[in-house]
Tab-separated table of C-alpha atoms in Angstrom:
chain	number	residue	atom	x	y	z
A	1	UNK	CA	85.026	101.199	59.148
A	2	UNK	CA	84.269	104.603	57.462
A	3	UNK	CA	81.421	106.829	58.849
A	4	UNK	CA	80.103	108.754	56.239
A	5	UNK	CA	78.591	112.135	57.314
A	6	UNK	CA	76.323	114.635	55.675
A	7	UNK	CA	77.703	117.094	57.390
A	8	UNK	CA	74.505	118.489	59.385
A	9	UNK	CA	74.255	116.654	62.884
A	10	UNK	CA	70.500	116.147	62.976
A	11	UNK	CA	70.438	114.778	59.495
A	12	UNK	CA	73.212	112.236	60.320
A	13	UNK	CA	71.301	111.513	63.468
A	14	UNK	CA	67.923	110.914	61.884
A	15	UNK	CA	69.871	108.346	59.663
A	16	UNK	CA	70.185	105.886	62.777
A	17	UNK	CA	66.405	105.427	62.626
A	18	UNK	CA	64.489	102.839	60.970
A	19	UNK	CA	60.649	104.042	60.205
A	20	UNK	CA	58.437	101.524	59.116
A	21	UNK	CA	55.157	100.967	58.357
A	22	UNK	CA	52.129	103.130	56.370
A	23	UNK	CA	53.124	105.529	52.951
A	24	UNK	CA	51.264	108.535	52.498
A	25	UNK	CA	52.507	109.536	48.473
A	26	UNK	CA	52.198	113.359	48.387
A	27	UNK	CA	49.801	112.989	45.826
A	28	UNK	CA	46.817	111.623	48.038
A	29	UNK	CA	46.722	115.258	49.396
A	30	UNK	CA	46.021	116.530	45.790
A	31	UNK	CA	43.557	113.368	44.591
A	32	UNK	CA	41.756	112.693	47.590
A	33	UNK	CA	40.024	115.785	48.010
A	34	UNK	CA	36.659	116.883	49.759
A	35	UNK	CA	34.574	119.575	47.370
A	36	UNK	CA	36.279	122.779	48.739
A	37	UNK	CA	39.656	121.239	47.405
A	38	UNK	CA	41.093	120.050	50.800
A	39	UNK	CA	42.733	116.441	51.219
A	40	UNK	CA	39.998	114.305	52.815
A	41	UNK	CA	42.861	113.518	55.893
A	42	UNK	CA	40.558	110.975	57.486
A	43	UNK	CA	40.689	109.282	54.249
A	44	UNK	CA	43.947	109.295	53.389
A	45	UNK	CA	45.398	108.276	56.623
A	46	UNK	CA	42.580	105.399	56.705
A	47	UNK	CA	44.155	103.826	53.144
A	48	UNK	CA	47.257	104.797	54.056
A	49	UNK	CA	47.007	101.531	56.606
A	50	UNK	CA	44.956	99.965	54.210
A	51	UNK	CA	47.888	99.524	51.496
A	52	UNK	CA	50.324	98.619	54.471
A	53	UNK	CA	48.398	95.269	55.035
A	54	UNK	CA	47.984	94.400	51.209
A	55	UNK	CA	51.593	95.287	50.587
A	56	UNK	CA	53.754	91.639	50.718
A	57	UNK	CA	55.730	90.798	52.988
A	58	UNK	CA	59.498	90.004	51.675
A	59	UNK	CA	61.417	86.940	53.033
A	60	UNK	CA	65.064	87.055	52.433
A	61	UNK	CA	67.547	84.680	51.708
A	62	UNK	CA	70.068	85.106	55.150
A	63	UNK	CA	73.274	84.048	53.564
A	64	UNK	CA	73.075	86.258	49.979
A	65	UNK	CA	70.460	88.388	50.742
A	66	UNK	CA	68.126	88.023	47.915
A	67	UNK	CA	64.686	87.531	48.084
A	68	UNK	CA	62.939	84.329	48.011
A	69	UNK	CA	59.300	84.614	48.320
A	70	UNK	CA	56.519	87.228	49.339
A	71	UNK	CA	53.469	86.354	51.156
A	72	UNK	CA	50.830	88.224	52.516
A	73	UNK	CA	50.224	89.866	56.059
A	74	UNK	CA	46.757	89.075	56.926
A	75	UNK	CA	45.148	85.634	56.672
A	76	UNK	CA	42.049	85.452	54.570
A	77	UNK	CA	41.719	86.434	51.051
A	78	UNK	CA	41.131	90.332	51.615
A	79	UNK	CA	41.563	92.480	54.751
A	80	UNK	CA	39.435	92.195	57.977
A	81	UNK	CA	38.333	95.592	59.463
A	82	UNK	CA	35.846	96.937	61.585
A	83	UNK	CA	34.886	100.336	62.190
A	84	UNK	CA	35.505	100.634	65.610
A	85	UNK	CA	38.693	98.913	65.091
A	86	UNK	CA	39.936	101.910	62.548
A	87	UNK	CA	38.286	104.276	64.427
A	88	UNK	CA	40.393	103.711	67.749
A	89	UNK	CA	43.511	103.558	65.806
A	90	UNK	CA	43.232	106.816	64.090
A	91	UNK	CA	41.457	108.249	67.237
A	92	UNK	CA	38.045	108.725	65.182
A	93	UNK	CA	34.501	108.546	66.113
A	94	UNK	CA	32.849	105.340	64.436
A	95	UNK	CA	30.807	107.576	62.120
A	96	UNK	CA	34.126	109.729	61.081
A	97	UNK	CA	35.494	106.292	60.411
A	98	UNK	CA	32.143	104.580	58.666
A	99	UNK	CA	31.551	107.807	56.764
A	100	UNK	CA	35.485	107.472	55.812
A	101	UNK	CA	35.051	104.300	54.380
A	102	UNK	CA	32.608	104.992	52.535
A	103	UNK	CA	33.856	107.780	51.023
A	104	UNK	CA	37.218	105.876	49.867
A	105	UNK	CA	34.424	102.901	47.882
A	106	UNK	CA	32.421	106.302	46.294
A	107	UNK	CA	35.853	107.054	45.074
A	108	UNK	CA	36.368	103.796	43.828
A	109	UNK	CA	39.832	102.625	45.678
A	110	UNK	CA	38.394	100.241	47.717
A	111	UNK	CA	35.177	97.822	47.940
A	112	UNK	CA	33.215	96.631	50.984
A	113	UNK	CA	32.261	92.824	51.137
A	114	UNK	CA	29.944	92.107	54.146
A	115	UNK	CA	30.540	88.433	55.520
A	116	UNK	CA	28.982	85.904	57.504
A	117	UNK	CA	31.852	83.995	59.429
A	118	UNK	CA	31.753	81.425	61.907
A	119	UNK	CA	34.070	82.000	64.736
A	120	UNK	CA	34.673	78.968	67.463
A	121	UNK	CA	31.537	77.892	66.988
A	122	UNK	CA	29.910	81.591	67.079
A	123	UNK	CA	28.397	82.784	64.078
A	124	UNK	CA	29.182	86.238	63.014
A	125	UNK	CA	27.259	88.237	60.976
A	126	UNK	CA	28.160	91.585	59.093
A	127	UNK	CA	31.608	91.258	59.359
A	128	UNK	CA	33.414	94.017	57.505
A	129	UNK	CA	36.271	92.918	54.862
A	130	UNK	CA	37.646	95.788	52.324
A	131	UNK	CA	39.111	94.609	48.694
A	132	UNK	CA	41.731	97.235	47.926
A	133	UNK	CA	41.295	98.136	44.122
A	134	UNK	CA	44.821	98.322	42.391
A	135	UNK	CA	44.305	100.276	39.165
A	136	UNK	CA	42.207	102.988	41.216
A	137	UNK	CA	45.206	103.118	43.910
A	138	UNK	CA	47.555	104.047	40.511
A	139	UNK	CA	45.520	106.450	39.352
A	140	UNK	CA	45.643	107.973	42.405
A	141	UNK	CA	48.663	107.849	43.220
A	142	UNK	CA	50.472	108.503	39.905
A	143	UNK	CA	47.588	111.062	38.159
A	144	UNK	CA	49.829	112.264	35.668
A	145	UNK	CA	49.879	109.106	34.298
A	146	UNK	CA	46.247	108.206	33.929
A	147	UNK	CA	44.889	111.755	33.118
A	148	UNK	CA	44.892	112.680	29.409
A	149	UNK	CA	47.579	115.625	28.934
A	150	UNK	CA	45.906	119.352	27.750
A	151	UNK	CA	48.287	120.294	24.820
A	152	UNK	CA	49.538	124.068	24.495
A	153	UNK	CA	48.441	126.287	21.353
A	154	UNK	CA	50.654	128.529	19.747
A	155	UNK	CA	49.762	131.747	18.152
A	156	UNK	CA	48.713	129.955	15.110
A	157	UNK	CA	47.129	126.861	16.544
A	158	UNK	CA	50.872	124.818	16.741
A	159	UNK	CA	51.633	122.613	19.370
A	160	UNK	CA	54.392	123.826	21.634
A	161	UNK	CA	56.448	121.541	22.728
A	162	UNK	CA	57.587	122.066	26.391
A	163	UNK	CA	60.101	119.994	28.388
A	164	UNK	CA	59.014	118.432	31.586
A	165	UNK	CA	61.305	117.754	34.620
A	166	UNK	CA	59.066	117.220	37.531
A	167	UNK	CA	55.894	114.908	37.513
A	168	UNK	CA	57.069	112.720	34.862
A	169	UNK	CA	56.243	108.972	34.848
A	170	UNK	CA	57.743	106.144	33.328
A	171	UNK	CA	56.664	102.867	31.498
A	172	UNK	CA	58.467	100.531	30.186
A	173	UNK	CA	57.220	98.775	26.709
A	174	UNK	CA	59.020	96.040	25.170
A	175	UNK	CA	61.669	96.213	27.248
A	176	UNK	CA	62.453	99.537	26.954
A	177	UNK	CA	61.656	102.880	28.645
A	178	UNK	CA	59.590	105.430	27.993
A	179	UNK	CA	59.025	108.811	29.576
A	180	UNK	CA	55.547	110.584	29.241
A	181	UNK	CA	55.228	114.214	30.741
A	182	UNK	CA	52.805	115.715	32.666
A	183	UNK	CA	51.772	118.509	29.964
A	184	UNK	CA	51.587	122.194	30.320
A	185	UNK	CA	48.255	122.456	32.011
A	186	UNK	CA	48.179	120.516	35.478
A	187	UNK	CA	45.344	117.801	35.503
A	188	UNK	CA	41.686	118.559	35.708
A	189	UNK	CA	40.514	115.892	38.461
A	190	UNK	CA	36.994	115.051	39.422
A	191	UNK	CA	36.603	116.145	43.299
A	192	UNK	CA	34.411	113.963	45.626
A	193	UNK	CA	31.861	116.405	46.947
A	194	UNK	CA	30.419	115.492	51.024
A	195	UNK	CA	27.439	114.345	49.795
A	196	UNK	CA	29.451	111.329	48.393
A	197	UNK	CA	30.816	110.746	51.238
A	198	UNK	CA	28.047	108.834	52.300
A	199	UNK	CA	25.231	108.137	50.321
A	200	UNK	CA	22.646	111.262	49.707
A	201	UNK	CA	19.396	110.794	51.190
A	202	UNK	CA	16.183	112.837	50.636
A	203	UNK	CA	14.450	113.854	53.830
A	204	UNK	CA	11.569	112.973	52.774
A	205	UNK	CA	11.604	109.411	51.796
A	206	UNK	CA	14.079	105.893	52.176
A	207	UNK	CA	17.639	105.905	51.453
A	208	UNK	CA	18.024	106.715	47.386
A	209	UNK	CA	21.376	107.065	46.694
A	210	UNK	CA	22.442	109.626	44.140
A	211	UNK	CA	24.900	108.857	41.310
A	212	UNK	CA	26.553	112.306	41.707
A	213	UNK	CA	26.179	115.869	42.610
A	214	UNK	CA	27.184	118.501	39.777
A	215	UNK	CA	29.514	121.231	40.359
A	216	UNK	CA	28.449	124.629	40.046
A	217	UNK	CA	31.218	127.790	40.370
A	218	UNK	CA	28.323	129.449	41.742
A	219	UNK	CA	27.755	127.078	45.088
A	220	UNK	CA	26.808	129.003	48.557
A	221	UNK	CA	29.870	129.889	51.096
A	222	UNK	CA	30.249	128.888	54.491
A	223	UNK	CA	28.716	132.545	55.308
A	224	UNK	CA	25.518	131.781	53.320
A	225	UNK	CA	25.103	128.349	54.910
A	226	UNK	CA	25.644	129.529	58.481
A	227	UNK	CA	22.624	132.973	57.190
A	228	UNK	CA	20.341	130.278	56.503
A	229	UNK	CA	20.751	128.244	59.563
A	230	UNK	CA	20.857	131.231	61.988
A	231	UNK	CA	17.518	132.608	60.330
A	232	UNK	CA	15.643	129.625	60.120
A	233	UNK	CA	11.863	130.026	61.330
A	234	UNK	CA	12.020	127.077	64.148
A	235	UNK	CA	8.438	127.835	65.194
A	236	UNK	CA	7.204	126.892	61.967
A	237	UNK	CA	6.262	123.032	62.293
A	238	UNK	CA	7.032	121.388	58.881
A	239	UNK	CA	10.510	123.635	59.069
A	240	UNK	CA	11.355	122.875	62.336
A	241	UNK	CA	10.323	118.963	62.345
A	242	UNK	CA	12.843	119.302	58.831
A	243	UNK	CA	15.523	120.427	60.451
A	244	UNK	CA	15.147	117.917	63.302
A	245	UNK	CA	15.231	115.155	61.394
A	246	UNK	CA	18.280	115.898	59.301
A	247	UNK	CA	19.955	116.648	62.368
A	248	UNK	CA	19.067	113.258	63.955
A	249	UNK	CA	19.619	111.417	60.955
A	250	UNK	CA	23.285	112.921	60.644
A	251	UNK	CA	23.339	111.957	64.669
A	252	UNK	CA	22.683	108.191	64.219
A	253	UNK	CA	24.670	107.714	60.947
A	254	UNK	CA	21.553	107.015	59.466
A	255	UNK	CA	22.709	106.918	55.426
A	256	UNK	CA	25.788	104.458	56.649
A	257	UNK	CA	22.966	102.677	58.739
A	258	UNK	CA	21.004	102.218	55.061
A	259	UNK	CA	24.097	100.178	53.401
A	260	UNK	CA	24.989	98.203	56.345
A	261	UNK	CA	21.100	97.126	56.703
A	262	UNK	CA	19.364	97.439	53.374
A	263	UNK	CA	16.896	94.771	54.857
A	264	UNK	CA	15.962	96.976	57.698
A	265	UNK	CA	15.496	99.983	56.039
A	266	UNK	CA	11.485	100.034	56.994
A	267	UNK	CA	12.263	99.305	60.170
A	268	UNK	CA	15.109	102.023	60.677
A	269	UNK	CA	12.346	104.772	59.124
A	270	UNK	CA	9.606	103.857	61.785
A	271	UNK	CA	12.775	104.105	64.482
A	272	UNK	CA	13.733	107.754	63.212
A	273	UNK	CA	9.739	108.662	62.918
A	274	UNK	CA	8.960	108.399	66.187
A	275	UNK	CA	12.148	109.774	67.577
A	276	UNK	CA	11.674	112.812	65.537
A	277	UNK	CA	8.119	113.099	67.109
A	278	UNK	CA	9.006	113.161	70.253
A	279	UNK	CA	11.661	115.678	69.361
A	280	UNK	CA	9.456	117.748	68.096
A	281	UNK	CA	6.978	117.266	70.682
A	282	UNK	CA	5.341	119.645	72.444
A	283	UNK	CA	3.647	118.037	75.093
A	284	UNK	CA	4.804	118.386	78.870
A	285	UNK	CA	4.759	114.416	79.262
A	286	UNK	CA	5.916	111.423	77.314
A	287	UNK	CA	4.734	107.643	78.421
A	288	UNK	CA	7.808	105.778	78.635
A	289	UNK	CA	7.405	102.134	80.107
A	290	UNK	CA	4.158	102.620	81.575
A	291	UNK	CA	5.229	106.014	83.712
A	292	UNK	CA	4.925	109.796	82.381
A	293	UNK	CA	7.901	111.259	81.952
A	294	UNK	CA	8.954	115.151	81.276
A	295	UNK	CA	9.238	115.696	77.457
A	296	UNK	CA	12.560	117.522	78.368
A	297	UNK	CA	14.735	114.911	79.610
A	298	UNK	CA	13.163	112.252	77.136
A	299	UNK	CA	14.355	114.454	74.112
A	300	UNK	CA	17.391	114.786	76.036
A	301	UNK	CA	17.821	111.095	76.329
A	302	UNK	CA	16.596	110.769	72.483
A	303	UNK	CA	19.607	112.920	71.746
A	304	UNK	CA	22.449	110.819	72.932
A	305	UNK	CA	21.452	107.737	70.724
A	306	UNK	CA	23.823	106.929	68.105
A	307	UNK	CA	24.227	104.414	65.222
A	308	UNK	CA	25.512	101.594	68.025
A	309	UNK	CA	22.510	101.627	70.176
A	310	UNK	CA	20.114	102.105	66.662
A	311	UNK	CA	21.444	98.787	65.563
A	312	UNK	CA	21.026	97.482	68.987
A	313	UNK	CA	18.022	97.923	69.002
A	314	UNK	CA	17.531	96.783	65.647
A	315	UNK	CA	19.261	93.321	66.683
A	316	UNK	CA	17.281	92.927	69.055
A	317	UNK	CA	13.649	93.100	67.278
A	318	UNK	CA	15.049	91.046	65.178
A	319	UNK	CA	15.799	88.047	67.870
A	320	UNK	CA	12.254	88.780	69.887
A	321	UNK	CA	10.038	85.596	69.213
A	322	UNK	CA	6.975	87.367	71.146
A	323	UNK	CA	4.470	88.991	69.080
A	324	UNK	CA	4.445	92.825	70.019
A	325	UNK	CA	1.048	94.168	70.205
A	326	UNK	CA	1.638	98.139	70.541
A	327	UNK	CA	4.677	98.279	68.451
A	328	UNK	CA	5.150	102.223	68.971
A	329	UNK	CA	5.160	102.349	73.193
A	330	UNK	CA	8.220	99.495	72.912
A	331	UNK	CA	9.841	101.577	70.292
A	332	UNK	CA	9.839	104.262	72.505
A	333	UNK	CA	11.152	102.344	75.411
A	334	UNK	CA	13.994	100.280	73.964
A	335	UNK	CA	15.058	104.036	71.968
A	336	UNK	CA	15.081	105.447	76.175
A	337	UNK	CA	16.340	102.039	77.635
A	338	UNK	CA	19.643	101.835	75.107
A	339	UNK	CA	21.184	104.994	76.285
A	340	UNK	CA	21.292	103.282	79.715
A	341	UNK	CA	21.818	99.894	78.918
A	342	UNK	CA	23.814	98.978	75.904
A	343	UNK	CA	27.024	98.852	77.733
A	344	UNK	CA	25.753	95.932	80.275
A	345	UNK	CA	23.928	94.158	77.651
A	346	UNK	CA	26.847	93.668	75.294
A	347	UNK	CA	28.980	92.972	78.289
A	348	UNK	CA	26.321	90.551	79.640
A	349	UNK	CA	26.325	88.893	75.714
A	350	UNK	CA	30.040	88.728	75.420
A	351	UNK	CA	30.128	86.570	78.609
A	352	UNK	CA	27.032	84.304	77.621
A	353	UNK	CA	29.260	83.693	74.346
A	354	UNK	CA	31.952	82.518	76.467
A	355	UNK	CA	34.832	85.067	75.530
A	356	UNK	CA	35.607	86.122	78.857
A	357	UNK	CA	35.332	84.858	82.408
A	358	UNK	CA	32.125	86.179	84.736
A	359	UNK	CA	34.111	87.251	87.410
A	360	UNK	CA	35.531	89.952	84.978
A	361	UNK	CA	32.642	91.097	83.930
């Protein structure tokens, strides 16, 4: 049998591999942008195994070879994901991987459905399936194509016409081909600025979400933003309490928190009030659970919550049949008890369900 060679060893080498798996087109890096103009890499890795699982599988004929059918790779009707799921495959935090997400459904390539499933008996709630939008994933993939060309202007106001090699996409019309190029001037694309990323949210009030943010050439640099921080007034109270609450907010996921739970949106704001008091506290003692405790290490405990042990304790208001008569003192508690218990309670849930064995618990 012939061996064909290219004539450079690691080349010819690297043709004895088989890579499989997820596509990332070159143009994601160029249509998948944050506002400075950088690819959104999260993102793009995130759909990158998003298209994988919606792309069919091909079963072959074994004696000629052709195909025969295509089915699917997962088994409901659209994709099953959770964030923690995506977020230990990538090696992401669950908010880099929520606040992913949602960036890829403000961009309009993907949708969120939120189901209610019943598993062995268990039901589920919440549970995360994404619908993988076609004609965006063209337009993003193939922009050329979708984005209106700019002509080119003579001296005198003719069109010049310019051949195009590279960029060029192809349709085909009534059984024939046609080839439509790019156009002088590369595409003007819309760029998704952070504040899509996940919802914007005033400080001052519930979760509004804002239809877009305009782009002005005259936005601040990283060196203004950094000036104000660094020069901020914290022993003024109304700019200090501010600043503490965006910074908690951002700390618990609270915008992603808002879509997930729409219903619990009054409940979430009471949560983040009284964490940000105590934040901003200035007393030498907090009552926790019926004992004084330093202010120090309570806003030190206050700071290692997170969006998992916020919607634990939201779950579990929600299942409490007693009527709670000082609402605020067992707010405070269950916000100090979750950083030291959420592990064993979910562990302690998991085997009540009947997943796993006690004696692995």
């Amino acid at each position: 049998m012939r061996e064909y060679t290219t004539g450079n060893r690691i080349v010819d080498a690297s043709a004895e591999i088989s890579i499989t798996g997820n596509i990332t087109p070159q143009a994601w890096y160029k249509t998948i942008v944050k506002e400075t103009g950088k690819p959104h890499l999260a993102a793009i890795v995130i759909l990158s195994d998003i298209v994988y699982w919606y792309r069919p599988t091909e079963l072959r004929d074994e004696s000629t070879g052709q195909i025969i059918a295509i089915r699917k790779k997962f088994k409901a009707d659209l994709l099953q994901r959770s964030y923690q799921q995506i977020a230990e495959q990538f090696g992401l935090s669950k908010k880099e991987a929520t606040n992913a997400i949602i960036f890829l459904e403000k961009l309009g390539v993907i949708k969120r459905v939120f189901r209610t499933i019943n598993l062995n008996g268990l039901v589920v709630n919440n549970v995360l399936y994404i619908e993988l939008i076609v004609e965006k994933l063209k337009e993003l993939t193939y922009p050329h194509c979708y984005d209106a060309p700019i002509p080119s202007m003579g001296d005198r106001g003719e069109d010049i016409v310019e051949e195009i090699v590279e960029g060029q996409c192809f349709t085909v019309n009534n059984s024939e081909m046609a080839v439509i190029g790019e156009g002088a001037v590369s595409p003007k694309r819309e760029r998704v600025s952070p504040k899509k990323e996940i919802p914007a949210t005033p400080q001052n009030s519930r979760c509004h979400f804002s239809e877009g943010t305009a782009l002005s050439g005259n936005r601040q640099t990283n060196t203004d933003i950094n000036t104000d921080i660094s020069t901020t007034d914290y022993t003024n109270p109304v700019q200090s309490y501010q600043k503490t609450l965006q910074a908690f907010r951002e700390k618990i996921g609270y915008d992603a928190l808002c879509i997930d739970r729409p219903f619990d949106i009054d409940r979430l704001d009471e949560i983040v009030g009284i964490a940000v008091d105590v934040l901003t506290s200035t007393k030498d003692t907090i009552r926790i659970n019926q004992e004084e405790k330093p202010t120090a290490i309570v806003k030190s405990v206050f700071w290692k919550l997170d969006m998992f042990r916020i919607q634990f304790i939201l779950n579990n208001l929600s299942e409490t049949k007693t009527k709670i008569r000082n609402m605020r003192a067992v707010l405070l508690t269950a916000l100090y008890n979750a950083t030291f218990t959420l592990s064993n309670s979910v562990m302690n849930q998991v085997v009540m369900n009947g997943d796993i064995s006690p004696q692995y618990a």
